[in-house]
């Protein structure tokens, strides 16, 4: 408290006094909020790196927690590309971009959208295939939603755990036919993540309105079941009516949670299921199968 009984700080957010031109009295430019200054450093959706202005640093209570130089987004994007080009191995470049997304979302999409021709083979095919194979080893923090066959009967409740309320575009896979690599199970998550990153960079879809989903029903690849770093269910794929009922529940849950107009894009399902689901759902849901209607066309 100061001498006037007013609080100078609210969490890590200092109150900046300014003279009111109208009344000649002091006013405050920051209002109470649940978001602290440290949240701006830790949340990739809020973090701006060295692009925080001096006023922002002082207002948020993070002055001194960043180097004193203030950079523009353009300077930071150029710095990121210089760093990325130091790597020769495409997988190392993929990991650099994945790390950038986890640190600074705005900068990630700026770099990707301005260097799409160079970076598309890195964040998607062909490099994403190798990244999926190494997904368990390299996993750091979740970038999408994992729904398993054991969640049957509760799929809607799992969807509600996703923090964003206004999802317009979902890319979903069950990992059975990842590119030309076959069954990668839950490690196929790299496909929805990469495809939606391109949707944002190229089509301008806000990342908060996208949702990558992996439906984990198991894997038939024994080397994954034996791999200590495998991140998915450790049993053979569930098939038949139980599998179909699970997909039905998922489709219904998406509409219940996000609305009938939410795009549900199927990626890298096994051919025997991909064609069935396209015919089954195309007249009932806003759905699209990229492997059949996109790449194959």
Short mmCIF file of C-alpha atoms in Angstrom, two decimals:
data_model
loop_
_atom_site.label_atom_id
_atom_site.label_comp_id
_atom_site.label_asym_id
_atom_site.label_seq_id
_atom_site.Cartn_x
_atom_site.Cartn_y
_atom_site.Cartn_z
CA UNK A 1 0.00 0.00 0.00
CA UNK A 2 1.16 3.57 -0.63
CA UNK A 3 0.48 6.59 1.55
CA UNK A 4 -2.94 7.09 -0.04
CA UNK A 5 -3.96 3.51 0.70
CA UNK A 6 -3.84 2.47 -2.96
CA UNK A 7 -2.14 -0.75 -4.05
CA UNK A 8 0.94 -0.14 -6.23
CA UNK A 9 1.14 -3.69 -7.54
CA UNK A 10 -1.37 -6.35 -8.37
CA UNK A 11 0.56 -9.59 -8.62
CA UNK A 12 3.39 -8.85 -11.00
CA UNK A 13 1.56 -5.98 -12.73
CA UNK A 14 2.62 -2.51 -11.53
CA UNK A 15 0.04 0.25 -11.73
CA UNK A 16 1.35 3.05 -13.96
CA UNK A 17 0.11 6.49 -12.95
CA UNK A 18 -0.75 9.03 -15.63
CA UNK A 19 -2.17 12.51 -15.43
CA UNK A 20 -5.74 12.76 -16.64
CA UNK A 21 -5.98 15.55 -19.21
CA UNK A 22 -9.64 16.12 -18.46
CA UNK A 23 -9.48 16.42 -14.67
CA UNK A 24 -5.81 16.88 -13.94
CA UNK A 25 -5.87 13.91 -11.59
CA UNK A 26 -3.91 10.69 -11.50
CA UNK A 27 -5.33 7.63 -13.27
CA UNK A 28 -4.18 4.05 -13.78
CA UNK A 29 -3.65 2.36 -17.17
CA UNK A 30 -3.72 -1.22 -15.87
CA UNK A 31 -6.82 -2.85 -14.47
CA UNK A 32 -6.95 -5.93 -12.23
CA UNK A 33 -6.45 -9.16 -14.16
CA UNK A 34 -5.79 -12.81 -13.50
CA UNK A 35 -2.90 -12.69 -16.02
CA UNK A 36 0.38 -11.71 -14.37
CA UNK A 37 3.51 -10.39 -16.02
CA UNK A 38 5.20 -13.76 -15.60
CA UNK A 39 2.34 -15.32 -17.56
CA UNK A 40 3.41 -13.18 -20.51
CA UNK A 41 6.86 -14.77 -20.31
CA UNK A 42 5.62 -18.34 -19.90
CA UNK A 43 2.60 -18.49 -22.21
CA UNK A 44 3.63 -18.91 -25.90
CA UNK A 45 0.39 -17.22 -26.95
CA UNK A 46 1.36 -14.07 -25.02
CA UNK A 47 5.16 -14.13 -25.19
CA UNK A 48 6.76 -11.62 -27.56
CA UNK A 49 10.41 -12.24 -26.77
CA UNK A 50 12.50 -9.07 -26.95
CA UNK A 51 9.68 -7.29 -28.83
CA UNK A 52 8.05 -6.13 -25.59
CA UNK A 53 8.24 -2.34 -25.56
CA UNK A 54 9.71 -0.50 -22.57
CA UNK A 55 6.23 0.60 -21.49
CA UNK A 56 4.95 -2.98 -21.72
CA UNK A 57 7.88 -4.26 -19.66
CA UNK A 58 7.28 -1.69 -16.96
CA UNK A 59 3.52 -2.13 -16.96
CA UNK A 60 3.68 -5.93 -16.79
CA UNK A 61 6.35 -5.95 -14.12
CA UNK A 62 8.87 -7.79 -16.31
CA UNK A 63 11.33 -4.92 -16.72
CA UNK A 64 14.79 -6.38 -16.04
CA UNK A 65 13.68 -9.93 -16.79
CA UNK A 66 14.53 -9.50 -20.48
CA UNK A 67 17.71 -8.17 -22.11
CA UNK A 68 17.56 -4.37 -22.44
CA UNK A 69 17.52 -4.32 -26.24
CA UNK A 70 14.06 -4.00 -27.81
CA UNK A 71 13.68 -5.75 -31.15
CA UNK A 72 10.98 -5.57 -33.78
CA UNK A 73 9.13 -8.70 -34.89
CA UNK A 74 10.98 -8.42 -38.22
CA UNK A 75 14.35 -8.49 -36.48
CA UNK A 76 13.30 -11.49 -34.41
CA UNK A 77 12.05 -13.33 -37.50
CA UNK A 78 15.35 -12.73 -39.30
CA UNK A 79 17.22 -13.96 -36.21
CA UNK A 80 15.10 -17.13 -36.14
CA UNK A 81 15.80 -17.89 -39.80
CA UNK A 82 19.54 -17.38 -39.29
CA UNK A 83 19.43 -19.87 -36.43
CA UNK A 84 17.38 -22.39 -38.39
CA UNK A 85 19.66 -22.26 -41.42
CA UNK A 86 22.62 -23.29 -39.26
CA UNK A 87 21.19 -26.81 -39.22
CA UNK A 88 21.77 -29.24 -42.08
CA UNK A 89 19.57 -32.07 -40.77
CA UNK A 90 15.87 -31.50 -41.62
CA UNK A 91 14.81 -33.15 -38.35
CA UNK A 92 16.87 -30.62 -36.39
CA UNK A 93 15.14 -27.86 -38.34
CA UNK A 94 11.77 -29.42 -37.46
CA UNK A 95 12.72 -29.51 -33.78
CA UNK A 96 13.80 -25.86 -33.96
CA UNK A 97 10.41 -24.85 -35.37
CA UNK A 98 8.58 -27.02 -32.83
CA UNK A 99 10.52 -25.35 -30.03
CA UNK A 100 9.75 -21.91 -31.46
CA UNK A 101 6.03 -22.74 -31.46
CA UNK A 102 6.26 -23.75 -27.81
CA UNK A 103 7.99 -20.47 -26.91
CA UNK A 104 6.55 -17.75 -29.14
CA UNK A 105 3.44 -18.58 -31.16
CA UNK A 106 3.19 -15.24 -32.97
CA UNK A 107 6.80 -15.38 -34.09
CA UNK A 108 6.41 -19.00 -35.24
CA UNK A 109 3.54 -18.12 -37.56
CA UNK A 110 5.27 -14.99 -38.81
CA UNK A 111 8.36 -17.00 -39.73
CA UNK A 112 6.32 -19.79 -41.32
CA UNK A 113 4.01 -17.51 -43.31
CA UNK A 114 6.89 -15.42 -44.67
CA UNK A 115 9.09 -18.42 -45.55
CA UNK A 116 6.47 -20.98 -46.52
CA UNK A 117 8.25 -22.37 -49.58
CA UNK A 118 11.40 -23.06 -47.56
CA UNK A 119 9.69 -24.29 -44.40
CA UNK A 120 6.73 -26.31 -45.73
CA UNK A 121 8.93 -29.41 -46.28
CA UNK A 122 10.17 -28.97 -42.71
CA UNK A 123 6.93 -28.56 -40.77
CA UNK A 124 5.04 -31.02 -43.00
CA UNK A 125 6.00 -33.62 -45.59
CA UNK A 126 8.50 -35.11 -45.90
CA UNK A 127 10.17 -34.21 -42.57
CA UNK A 128 7.03 -34.63 -40.46
CA UNK A 129 7.09 -38.36 -41.25
CA UNK A 130 10.48 -38.75 -39.57
CA UNK A 131 9.27 -36.54 -36.72
CA UNK A 132 6.29 -38.87 -36.18
CA UNK A 133 8.63 -41.85 -36.00
CA UNK A 134 10.64 -40.04 -33.30
CA UNK A 135 7.58 -38.43 -31.68
CA UNK A 136 7.77 -40.37 -28.44
CA UNK A 137 11.48 -39.69 -27.99
CA UNK A 138 11.15 -35.96 -28.70
CA UNK A 139 7.83 -35.33 -26.91
CA UNK A 140 7.97 -32.31 -24.59
CA UNK A 141 4.51 -30.85 -24.15
CA UNK A 142 1.12 -31.55 -25.77
CA UNK A 143 0.06 -29.63 -28.88
CA UNK A 144 -3.28 -31.36 -29.45
CA UNK A 145 -5.88 -33.63 -27.92
CA UNK A 146 -5.45 -37.38 -27.45
CA UNK A 147 -8.72 -39.31 -27.22
CA UNK A 148 -8.42 -43.06 -26.67
CA UNK A 149 -10.77 -45.95 -27.24
CA UNK A 150 -10.93 -46.26 -23.46
CA UNK A 151 -12.61 -42.84 -23.38
CA UNK A 152 -15.62 -44.29 -25.21
CA UNK A 153 -18.77 -43.04 -23.51
CA UNK A 154 -16.95 -39.92 -22.32
CA UNK A 155 -15.57 -38.38 -25.53
CA UNK A 156 -17.53 -35.15 -25.06
CA UNK A 157 -16.05 -34.70 -21.57
CA UNK A 158 -12.53 -35.13 -23.01
CA UNK A 159 -13.27 -32.55 -25.71
CA UNK A 160 -14.36 -30.11 -23.02
CA UNK A 161 -10.84 -30.26 -21.56
CA UNK A 162 -9.51 -28.40 -24.61
CA UNK A 163 -9.14 -24.79 -23.38
CA UNK A 164 -10.37 -23.01 -26.51
CA UNK A 165 -14.12 -22.47 -26.86
CA UNK A 166 -14.41 -21.41 -30.51
CA UNK A 167 -12.92 -24.22 -32.60
CA UNK A 168 -13.71 -24.05 -36.32
CA UNK A 169 -11.26 -26.52 -37.89
CA UNK A 170 -10.29 -29.97 -36.60
CA UNK A 171 -7.74 -32.28 -38.21
CA UNK A 172 -8.05 -35.82 -36.86
CA UNK A 173 -6.10 -39.03 -37.42
CA UNK A 174 -6.07 -42.51 -35.94
CA UNK A 175 -2.47 -42.96 -37.05
CA UNK A 176 -3.07 -46.13 -39.07
CA UNK A 177 -1.53 -44.96 -42.34
CA UNK A 178 0.90 -42.10 -41.72
CA UNK A 179 2.22 -40.98 -45.11
CA UNK A 180 4.08 -43.98 -46.56
CA UNK A 181 5.23 -45.16 -43.14
CA UNK A 182 2.22 -47.24 -42.14
CA UNK A 183 0.81 -47.62 -38.64
CA UNK A 184 2.38 -45.16 -36.19
CA UNK A 185 -0.47 -45.15 -33.67
CA UNK A 186 -0.59 -42.17 -31.33
CA UNK A 187 2.67 -40.85 -32.75
CA UNK A 188 0.75 -39.77 -35.83
CA UNK A 189 -0.15 -36.59 -33.91
CA UNK A 190 2.56 -34.79 -35.89
CA UNK A 191 0.28 -34.91 -38.96
CA UNK A 192 -2.67 -32.89 -37.54
CA UNK A 193 -0.28 -30.47 -35.84
CA UNK A 194 1.68 -29.84 -39.04
CA UNK A 195 -1.37 -29.58 -41.29
CA UNK A 196 -3.08 -27.04 -39.03
CA UNK A 197 0.11 -24.98 -38.75
CA UNK A 198 0.02 -24.63 -42.54
CA UNK A 199 -3.69 -23.81 -42.44
CA UNK A 200 -2.87 -20.88 -40.18
CA UNK A 201 0.22 -19.74 -42.10
CA UNK A 202 -1.35 -19.98 -45.57
CA UNK A 203 -5.10 -19.62 -45.05
CA UNK A 204 -4.96 -17.27 -42.08
CA UNK A 205 -7.10 -19.43 -39.76
CA UNK A 206 -6.49 -18.22 -36.18
CA UNK A 207 -4.56 -20.95 -34.33
CA UNK A 208 -7.00 -20.70 -31.42
CA UNK A 209 -9.73 -21.91 -33.79
CA UNK A 210 -7.83 -25.06 -34.80
CA UNK A 211 -7.63 -28.36 -32.95
CA UNK A 212 -5.32 -31.31 -33.76
CA UNK A 213 -6.74 -34.63 -32.54
CA UNK A 214 -5.40 -38.16 -32.42
CA UNK A 215 -7.88 -40.99 -31.86
CA UNK A 216 -5.77 -43.70 -30.22
CA UNK A 217 -7.30 -47.15 -30.68
CA UNK A 218 -3.97 -48.98 -30.40
CA UNK A 219 -1.35 -49.97 -32.97
CA UNK A 220 -0.56 -53.15 -34.86
CA UNK A 221 3.13 -52.30 -35.19
CA UNK A 222 4.94 -54.55 -32.74
CA UNK A 223 8.11 -52.45 -32.66
CA UNK A 224 6.06 -49.56 -31.24
CA UNK A 225 4.39 -51.78 -28.67
CA UNK A 226 7.87 -52.87 -27.56
CA UNK A 227 9.34 -49.33 -27.64
CA UNK A 228 9.88 -47.91 -24.15
CA UNK A 229 9.36 -44.39 -25.54
CA UNK A 230 6.06 -45.09 -27.33
CA UNK A 231 3.41 -42.64 -26.07
CA UNK A 232 0.21 -44.47 -27.04
CA UNK A 233 -1.92 -47.40 -25.88
CA UNK A 234 0.04 -50.63 -25.70
CA UNK A 235 -2.32 -53.03 -27.39
CA UNK A 236 -3.40 -54.06 -30.87
CA UNK A 237 -5.87 -51.89 -32.76
CA UNK A 238 -9.51 -52.13 -31.78
CA UNK A 239 -11.62 -52.77 -34.88
CA UNK A 240 -15.15 -53.71 -35.87
CA UNK A 241 -18.30 -52.35 -34.28
CA UNK A 242 -16.52 -51.03 -31.19
CA UNK A 243 -14.26 -48.91 -33.40
CA UNK A 244 -17.17 -47.64 -35.52
CA UNK A 245 -19.19 -46.73 -32.43
CA UNK A 246 -16.19 -44.80 -31.09
CA UNK A 247 -15.88 -42.76 -34.30
CA UNK A 248 -19.64 -42.11 -34.27
CA UNK A 249 -19.42 -40.82 -30.70
CA UNK A 250 -16.48 -38.59 -31.63
CA UNK A 251 -18.35 -37.01 -34.54
CA UNK A 252 -21.43 -36.37 -32.41
CA UNK A 253 -19.32 -34.95 -29.58
CA UNK A 254 -17.61 -32.46 -31.92
CA UNK A 255 -20.96 -31.12 -33.13
CA UNK A 256 -22.30 -30.94 -29.59
CA UNK A 257 -19.22 -29.08 -28.38
CA UNK A 258 -18.40 -26.78 -31.32
CA UNK A 259 -21.39 -26.78 -33.64
CA UNK A 260 -22.53 -28.35 -36.89
CA UNK A 261 -20.35 -26.09 -39.06
CA UNK A 262 -17.05 -27.15 -37.51
CA UNK A 263 -14.83 -28.68 -40.18
CA UNK A 264 -13.67 -32.22 -39.34
CA UNK A 265 -10.80 -33.13 -41.64
CA UNK A 266 -9.74 -36.78 -41.71
CA UNK A 267 -6.02 -37.42 -42.22
CA UNK A 268 -4.13 -40.68 -42.72
CA UNK A 269 -6.80 -43.19 -41.76
CA UNK A 270 -6.40 -46.64 -43.30
CA UNK A 271 -7.88 -46.77 -46.80
CA UNK A 272 -10.54 -49.30 -45.80
CA UNK A 273 -11.83 -46.87 -43.16
CA UNK A 274 -11.19 -43.60 -45.00
CA UNK A 275 -13.57 -44.39 -47.86
CA UNK A 276 -16.22 -45.78 -45.51
CA UNK A 277 -16.20 -42.72 -43.29
CA UNK A 278 -16.30 -40.30 -46.21
CA UNK A 279 -19.44 -41.95 -47.56
CA UNK A 280 -20.97 -42.32 -44.11
CA UNK A 281 -20.45 -38.76 -42.87
CA UNK A 282 -20.25 -36.49 -45.92
CA UNK A 283 -23.98 -35.66 -45.94
CA UNK A 284 -24.34 -35.37 -42.17
CA UNK A 285 -21.28 -33.40 -41.09
CA UNK A 286 -18.95 -30.68 -42.35
CA UNK A 287 -16.22 -33.17 -43.18
CA UNK A 288 -13.37 -33.60 -45.64
CA UNK A 289 -10.87 -36.38 -46.29
CA UNK A 290 -7.64 -34.87 -47.54
CA UNK A 291 -6.14 -38.16 -48.71
CA UNK A 292 -9.13 -38.89 -50.97
CA UNK A 293 -10.50 -35.46 -51.88
CA UNK A 294 -7.23 -33.55 -51.71
CA UNK A 295 -4.00 -35.39 -52.41
CA UNK A 296 -5.55 -38.24 -54.42
CA UNK A 297 -7.63 -35.92 -56.57
#
